[in-house]
Amino acid sequence: DQTDALQDAGVNAVMINGTMSAQQVYAALDAVESGRAKMLYVAPERMESGRFMNMLQRLNVPLVVVDEAHCVSQWGHDFRPSYLQISRLIAQLPKRPTVAAFTATATQRVREDIEFQLQLADPVRVTTGFDRPNLRFAVENRLPSKRVDYIVDYVRNHPGLPGIVYCATRKRVEEIAKQLRQRGISAAGYHAGMSDEDRER
């Protein structure tokens, strides 16, 4: 979405993700190496690719932005070891770029760990409030046997509004989506175990 928005605004941005073919990945890398693309969006897992790392070492990379930076911290709610590769990437570049890190969910301890992990020296810190008037959070305690009924009632009482139902397992995602469809609710499951084609659709 971010890449599309930049392209719509006239910024030549490209991305590399796991749903792309090898040919699409090579085209994106070529756009970066040739200078046609000014911004590249990648998941940190991409830094495990030797070809990718070699390409970056040949470029003048002025800025590295880490989104969802709480994933860098072992104290963050969504720690992902691959995010630790970002520091390795930065260290291997011929000249250290400016590094920016963004997150909406970092405690003081997590912020300090992000600064340590990314080796940020005297960073500018901007902390804003977390109130989002367009979002509403509520906790409803329901018996497992009544949860689908609650979701169906909620959807029917809020027509036209989108929603996300998080489940603990892939199997539960499939079960809930199927039960909602059986009750006339337009629902689709989405999880990492799906084929690239199914996830894209």
PDB file of C-alpha atoms in Angstrom:
ATOM      1  CA  ASP A   1       0.000   0.000   0.000  1.00  0.00           C
ATOM      2  CA  GLN A   2       2.777   2.421   0.877  1.00  0.00           C
ATOM      3  CA  THR A   3       4.597   1.690  -2.372  1.00  0.00           C
ATOM      4  CA  ASP A   4       1.415   2.239  -4.393  1.00  0.00           C
ATOM      5  CA  ALA A   5       0.716   5.525  -2.583  1.00  0.00           C
ATOM      6  CA  LEU A   6       4.222   6.794  -3.327  1.00  0.00           C
ATOM      7  CA  GLN A   7       3.964   5.801  -6.972  1.00  0.00           C
ATOM      8  CA  ASP A   8       0.618   7.635  -7.185  1.00  0.00           C
ATOM      9  CA  ALA A   9       2.384  10.700  -5.729  1.00  0.00           C
ATOM     10  CA  GLY A  10       5.076  10.519  -8.405  1.00  0.00           C
ATOM     11  CA  VAL A  11       7.832   8.919  -6.302  1.00  0.00           C
ATOM     12  CA  ASN A  12       9.449   5.944  -8.005  1.00  0.00           C
ATOM     13  CA  ALA A  13       9.309   3.368  -5.204  1.00  0.00           C
ATOM     14  CA  VAL A  14       9.605  -0.394  -5.519  1.00  0.00           C
ATOM     15  CA  MET A  15       9.127  -3.275  -3.132  1.00  0.00           C
ATOM     16  CA  ILE A  16      10.319  -6.826  -2.737  1.00  0.00           C
ATOM     17  CA  ASN A  17       8.134  -9.327  -0.930  1.00  0.00           C
ATOM     18  CA  GLY A  18       7.603 -13.061  -0.690  1.00  0.00           C
ATOM     19  CA  THR A  19       4.709 -13.144  -3.159  1.00  0.00           C
ATOM     20  CA  MET A  20       6.843 -11.893  -6.059  1.00  0.00           C
ATOM     21  CA  SER A  21       8.388 -14.083  -8.730  1.00  0.00           C
ATOM     22  CA  ALA A  22      12.160 -14.189  -9.167  1.00  0.00           C
ATOM     23  CA  GLN A  23      11.762 -12.110 -12.334  1.00  0.00           C
ATOM     24  CA  GLN A  24       9.838  -9.415 -10.428  1.00  0.00           C
ATOM     25  CA  VAL A  25      12.473  -9.363  -7.681  1.00  0.00           C
ATOM     26  CA  TYR A  26      15.291  -8.964 -10.237  1.00  0.00           C
ATOM     27  CA  ALA A  27      13.373  -6.142 -11.939  1.00  0.00           C
ATOM     28  CA  ALA A  28      12.986  -4.323  -8.610  1.00  0.00           C
ATOM     29  CA  LEU A  29      16.673  -4.777  -7.783  1.00  0.00           C
ATOM     30  CA  ASP A  30      17.618  -3.534 -11.241  1.00  0.00           C
ATOM     31  CA  ALA A  31      15.475  -0.426 -10.764  1.00  0.00           C
ATOM     32  CA  VAL A  32      17.315   0.315  -7.526  1.00  0.00           C
ATOM     33  CA  GLU A  33      20.796  -0.362  -8.919  1.00  0.00           C
ATOM     34  CA  SER A  34      20.164   1.763 -12.009  1.00  0.00           C
ATOM     35  CA  GLY A  35      18.868   4.666  -9.915  1.00  0.00           C
ATOM     36  CA  ARG A  36      15.384   4.603 -11.445  1.00  0.00           C
ATOM     37  CA  ALA A  37      13.866   3.710  -8.060  1.00  0.00           C
ATOM     38  CA  LYS A  38      14.567   6.050  -5.170  1.00  0.00           C
ATOM     39  CA  MET A  39      12.892   4.025  -2.428  1.00  0.00           C
ATOM     40  CA  LEU A  40      12.927   0.295  -1.760  1.00  0.00           C
ATOM     41  CA  TYR A  41      10.576  -1.456   0.643  1.00  0.00           C
ATOM     42  CA  VAL A  42      11.717  -4.852   1.926  1.00  0.00           C
ATOM     43  CA  ALA A  43      11.068  -7.198   4.816  1.00  0.00           C
ATOM     44  CA  PRO A  44      14.094  -7.709   7.067  1.00  0.00           C
ATOM     45  CA  GLU A  45      14.245 -11.372   6.016  1.00  0.00           C
ATOM     46  CA  ARG A  46      15.532 -10.129   2.646  1.00  0.00           C
ATOM     47  CA  MET A  47      18.803  -9.217   4.344  1.00  0.00           C
ATOM     48  CA  GLU A  48      19.580 -12.910   4.598  1.00  0.00           C
ATOM     49  CA  SER A  49      20.144 -12.842   0.816  1.00  0.00           C
ATOM     50  CA  GLY A  50      23.799 -12.463  -0.148  1.00  0.00           C
ATOM     51  CA  ARG A  51      22.896 -10.924  -3.522  1.00  0.00           C
ATOM     52  CA  PHE A  52      20.744  -8.299  -1.856  1.00  0.00           C
ATOM     53  CA  MET A  53      23.448  -7.399   0.666  1.00  0.00           C
ATOM     54  CA  ASN A  54      26.098  -7.205  -2.077  1.00  0.00           C
ATOM     55  CA  MET A  55      23.901  -4.844  -4.091  1.00  0.00           C
ATOM     56  CA  LEU A  56      23.364  -2.508  -1.139  1.00  0.00           C
ATOM     57  CA  GLN A  57      27.097  -2.346  -0.466  1.00  0.00           C
ATOM     58  CA  ARG A  58      27.595  -0.967  -3.989  1.00  0.00           C
ATOM     59  CA  LEU A  59      25.015   1.786  -3.531  1.00  0.00           C
ATOM     60  CA  ASN A  60      25.008   5.090  -1.716  1.00  0.00           C
ATOM     61  CA  VAL A  61      22.195   4.434   0.766  1.00  0.00           C
ATOM     62  CA  PRO A  62      21.423   7.757   2.488  1.00  0.00           C
ATOM     63  CA  LEU A  63      18.539   6.577   4.679  1.00  0.00           C
ATOM     64  CA  VAL A  64      17.382   3.365   6.347  1.00  0.00           C
ATOM     65  CA  VAL A  65      13.898   3.437   7.855  1.00  0.00           C
ATOM     66  CA  VAL A  66      12.774   0.710  10.244  1.00  0.00           C
ATOM     67  CA  ASP A  67       8.998   0.479  10.480  1.00  0.00           C
ATOM     68  CA  GLU A  68       7.415  -1.522  13.306  1.00  0.00           C
ATOM     69  CA  ALA A  69      10.714  -1.002  15.130  1.00  0.00           C
ATOM     70  CA  HIS A  70       9.458  -2.709  18.294  1.00  0.00           C
ATOM     71  CA  CYS A  71      10.177  -5.942  16.391  1.00  0.00           C
ATOM     72  CA  VAL A  72      13.906  -5.172  16.882  1.00  0.00           C
ATOM     73  CA  SER A  73      13.592  -5.478  20.654  1.00  0.00           C
ATOM     74  CA  GLN A  74      13.491  -8.677  22.628  1.00  0.00           C
ATOM     75  CA  TRP A  75      11.211  -6.759  25.012  1.00  0.00           C
ATOM     76  CA  GLY A  76       8.796  -5.790  22.227  1.00  0.00           C
ATOM     77  CA  HIS A  77       5.440  -7.525  21.842  1.00  0.00           C
ATOM     78  CA  ASP A  78       6.330  -8.850  18.381  1.00  0.00           C
ATOM     79  CA  PHE A  79      10.069  -9.603  18.476  1.00  0.00           C
ATOM     80  CA  ARG A  80      11.335 -10.992  15.167  1.00  0.00           C
ATOM     81  CA  PRO A  81      14.969 -12.144  15.085  1.00  0.00           C
ATOM     82  CA  SER A  82      15.283 -11.178  11.412  1.00  0.00           C
ATOM     83  CA  TYR A  83      14.964  -7.531  12.467  1.00  0.00           C
ATOM     84  CA  LEU A  84      18.376  -7.893  14.130  1.00  0.00           C
ATOM     85  CA  GLN A  85      19.822  -8.246  10.609  1.00  0.00           C
ATOM     86  CA  ILE A  86      19.120  -4.558  10.042  1.00  0.00           C
ATOM     87  CA  SER A  87      22.053  -3.577  12.281  1.00  0.00           C
ATOM     88  CA  ARG A  88      24.294  -5.961  10.332  1.00  0.00           C
ATOM     89  CA  LEU A  89      23.138  -4.368   7.082  1.00  0.00           C
ATOM     90  CA  ILE A  90      23.857  -0.860   8.359  1.00  0.00           C
ATOM     91  CA  ALA A  91      27.314  -1.884   9.592  1.00  0.00           C
ATOM     92  CA  GLN A  92      28.217  -3.353   6.198  1.00  0.00           C
ATOM     93  CA  LEU A  93      27.361  -0.232   4.200  1.00  0.00           C
ATOM     94  CA  PRO A  94      30.357   1.830   3.046  1.00  0.00           C
ATOM     95  CA  LYS A  95      28.997   4.905   4.867  1.00  0.00           C
ATOM     96  CA  ARG A  96      26.560   4.824   7.779  1.00  0.00           C
ATOM     97  CA  PRO A  97      23.226   6.272   6.618  1.00  0.00           C
ATOM     98  CA  THR A  98      20.738   8.234   8.653  1.00  0.00           C
ATOM     99  CA  VAL A  99      18.598   5.704  10.515  1.00  0.00           C
ATOM    100  CA  ALA A 100      14.970   6.327  11.464  1.00  0.00           C
ATOM    101  CA  ALA A 101      12.889   3.934  13.544  1.00  0.00           C
ATOM    102  CA  PHE A 102       9.113   4.105  13.925  1.00  0.00           C
ATOM    103  CA  THR A 103       6.667   2.241  16.123  1.00  0.00           C
ATOM    104  CA  ALA A 104       3.348   2.932  17.756  1.00  0.00           C
ATOM    105  CA  THR A 105       3.761   0.332  20.485  1.00  0.00           C
ATOM    106  CA  ALA A 106       6.984   0.848  22.416  1.00  0.00           C
ATOM    107  CA  THR A 107       7.410   1.189  26.157  1.00  0.00           C
ATOM    108  CA  GLN A 108      10.385   3.146  27.500  1.00  0.00           C
ATOM    109  CA  ARG A 109      12.326  -0.118  27.889  1.00  0.00           C
ATOM    110  CA  VAL A 110      11.583  -1.093  24.276  1.00  0.00           C
ATOM    111  CA  ARG A 111      12.574   2.356  22.981  1.00  0.00           C
ATOM    112  CA  GLU A 112      15.909   2.102  24.802  1.00  0.00           C
ATOM    113  CA  ASP A 113      16.484  -1.384  23.395  1.00  0.00           C
ATOM    114  CA  ILE A 114      15.670  -0.182  19.856  1.00  0.00           C
ATOM    115  CA  GLU A 115      18.283   2.576  20.243  1.00  0.00           C
ATOM    116  CA  PHE A 116      20.822   0.016  21.481  1.00  0.00           C
ATOM    117  CA  GLN A 117      20.070  -2.597  18.801  1.00  0.00           C
ATOM    118  CA  LEU A 118      20.209  -0.066  15.939  1.00  0.00           C
ATOM    119  CA  GLN A 119      23.211   1.716  17.515  1.00  0.00           C
ATOM    120  CA  LEU A 120      21.468   5.084  17.419  1.00  0.00           C
ATOM    121  CA  ALA A 121      23.716   7.815  18.800  1.00  0.00           C
ATOM    122  CA  ASP A 122      21.839  10.658  20.505  1.00  0.00           C
ATOM    123  CA  PRO A 123      18.681  10.173  18.417  1.00  0.00           C
ATOM    124  CA  VAL A 124      15.886  12.690  18.086  1.00  0.00           C
ATOM    125  CA  ARG A 125      12.916  11.168  19.916  1.00  0.00           C
ATOM    126  CA  VAL A 126       9.328  12.052  19.076  1.00  0.00           C
ATOM    127  CA  THR A 127       6.605  10.527  21.218  1.00  0.00           C
ATOM    128  CA  THR A 128       2.983  11.340  20.530  1.00  0.00           C
ATOM    129  CA  GLY A 129      -0.246  10.331  22.184  1.00  0.00           C
ATOM    130  CA  PHE A 130      -1.864   7.035  21.392  1.00  0.00           C
ATOM    131  CA  ASP A 131      -5.463   8.250  21.191  1.00  0.00           C
ATOM    132  CA  ARG A 132      -6.923   7.346  17.795  1.00  0.00           C
ATOM    133  CA  PRO A 133     -10.491   8.704  17.563  1.00  0.00           C
ATOM    134  CA  ASN A 134     -11.161   6.493  14.533  1.00  0.00           C
ATOM    135  CA  LEU A 135     -10.427   3.300  16.496  1.00  0.00           C
ATOM    136  CA  ARG A 136     -12.423   1.681  19.254  1.00  0.00           C
ATOM    137  CA  PHE A 137     -11.187  -1.159  21.421  1.00  0.00           C
ATOM    138  CA  ALA A 138     -13.433  -3.222  23.635  1.00  0.00           C
ATOM    139  CA  VAL A 139     -13.143  -6.554  25.411  1.00  0.00           C
ATOM    140  CA  GLU A 140     -16.125  -8.882  25.422  1.00  0.00           C
ATOM    141  CA  ASN A 141     -15.965 -12.033  27.501  1.00  0.00           C
ATOM    142  CA  ARG A 142     -17.893 -14.760  25.674  1.00  0.00           C
ATOM    143  CA  LEU A 143     -18.039 -18.506  26.006  1.00  0.00           C
ATOM    144  CA  PRO A 144     -16.245 -20.186  23.090  1.00  0.00           C
ATOM    145  CA  SER A 145     -19.565 -21.598  21.876  1.00  0.00           C
ATOM    146  CA  LYS A 146     -21.077 -18.081  21.707  1.00  0.00           C
ATOM    147  CA  ARG A 147     -18.237 -16.199  20.019  1.00  0.00           C
ATOM    148  CA  VAL A 148     -19.385 -16.686  16.430  1.00  0.00           C
ATOM    149  CA  ASP A 149     -22.923 -15.627  17.419  1.00  0.00           C
ATOM    150  CA  TYR A 150     -21.472 -12.452  18.915  1.00  0.00           C
ATOM    151  CA  ILE A 151     -19.440 -11.683  15.774  1.00  0.00           C
ATOM    152  CA  VAL A 152     -22.455 -12.256  13.517  1.00  0.00           C
ATOM    153  CA  ASP A 153     -24.658  -9.997  15.665  1.00  0.00           C
ATOM    154  CA  TYR A 154     -21.963  -7.334  15.743  1.00  0.00           C
ATOM    155  CA  VAL A 155     -21.505  -7.378  11.967  1.00  0.00           C
ATOM    156  CA  ARG A 156     -25.248  -7.194  11.343  1.00  0.00           C
ATOM    157  CA  ASN A 157     -25.584  -4.275  13.785  1.00  0.00           C
ATOM    158  CA  HIS A 158     -22.741  -2.392  12.061  1.00  0.00           C
ATOM    159  CA  PRO A 159     -23.492  -2.747   8.348  1.00  0.00           C
ATOM    160  CA  GLY A 160     -20.897  -1.515   5.904  1.00  0.00           C
ATOM    161  CA  LEU A 161     -18.049  -1.438   8.428  1.00  0.00           C
ATOM    162  CA  PRO A 162     -15.011  -3.677   7.920  1.00  0.00           C
ATOM    163  CA  GLY A 163     -13.571  -5.766  10.718  1.00  0.00           C
ATOM    164  CA  ILE A 164     -10.721  -8.080  11.593  1.00  0.00           C
ATOM    165  CA  VAL A 165     -11.070 -11.178  13.745  1.00  0.00           C
ATOM    166  CA  TYR A 166      -7.756 -12.394  15.161  1.00  0.00           C
ATOM    167  CA  CYS A 167      -7.439 -16.079  15.993  1.00  0.00           C
ATOM    168  CA  ALA A 168      -4.756 -17.986  17.869  1.00  0.00           C
ATOM    169  CA  THR A 169      -4.219 -20.673  15.237  1.00  0.00           C
ATOM    170  CA  ARG A 170      -4.443 -21.156  11.487  1.00  0.00           C
ATOM    171  CA  LYS A 171      -7.039 -23.869  12.023  1.00  0.00           C
ATOM    172  CA  ARG A 172      -9.223 -21.492  14.029  1.00  0.00           C
ATOM    173  CA  VAL A 173      -8.924 -18.839  11.288  1.00  0.00           C
ATOM    174  CA  GLU A 174     -10.323 -21.340   8.783  1.00  0.00           C
ATOM    175  CA  GLU A 175     -13.092 -22.473  11.152  1.00  0.00           C
ATOM    176  CA  ILE A 176     -14.292 -18.950  12.015  1.00  0.00           C
ATOM    177  CA  ALA A 177     -14.216 -17.746   8.394  1.00  0.00           C
ATOM    178  CA  LYS A 178     -16.214 -20.809   7.312  1.00  0.00           C
ATOM    179  CA  GLN A 179     -18.783 -20.383  10.089  1.00  0.00           C
ATOM    180  CA  LEU A 180     -19.229 -16.705   9.241  1.00  0.00           C
ATOM    181  CA  ARG A 181     -19.742 -17.491   5.555  1.00  0.00           C
ATOM    182  CA  GLN A 182     -22.302 -20.162   6.481  1.00  0.00           C
ATOM    183  CA  ARG A 183     -24.197 -17.468   8.408  1.00  0.00           C
ATOM    184  CA  GLY A 184     -24.235 -15.119   5.406  1.00  0.00           C
ATOM    185  CA  ILE A 185     -21.298 -12.911   6.392  1.00  0.00           C
ATOM    186  CA  SER A 186     -18.725 -12.091   3.719  1.00  0.00           C
ATOM    187  CA  ALA A 187     -15.535 -13.390   5.353  1.00  0.00           C
ATOM    188  CA  ALA A 188     -12.146 -14.642   4.252  1.00  0.00           C
ATOM    189  CA  GLY A 189      -9.364 -16.291   6.228  1.00  0.00           C
ATOM    190  CA  TYR A 190      -5.775 -15.107   5.949  1.00  0.00           C
ATOM    191  CA  HIS A 191      -2.692 -16.723   7.462  1.00  0.00           C
ATOM    192  CA  ALA A 192       0.901 -17.650   6.680  1.00  0.00           C
ATOM    193  CA  GLY A 193       0.049 -21.233   5.723  1.00  0.00           C
ATOM    194  CA  MET A 194      -1.896 -20.192   2.619  1.00  0.00           C
ATOM    195  CA  SER A 195      -0.495 -20.259  -0.889  1.00  0.00           C
ATOM    196  CA  ASP A 196       0.758 -16.962  -2.299  1.00  0.00           C
ATOM    197  CA  GLU A 197      -2.108 -16.988  -4.807  1.00  0.00           C
ATOM    198  CA  ASP A 198      -4.746 -17.469  -2.099  1.00  0.00           C
ATOM    199  CA  ARG A 199      -3.245 -14.749   0.105  1.00  0.00           C
ATOM    200  CA  GLU A 200      -3.100 -12.324  -2.828  1.00  0.00           C
ATOM    201  CA  ARG A 201      -6.733 -13.041  -3.714  1.00  0.00           C
TER     202      ARG A 201
END
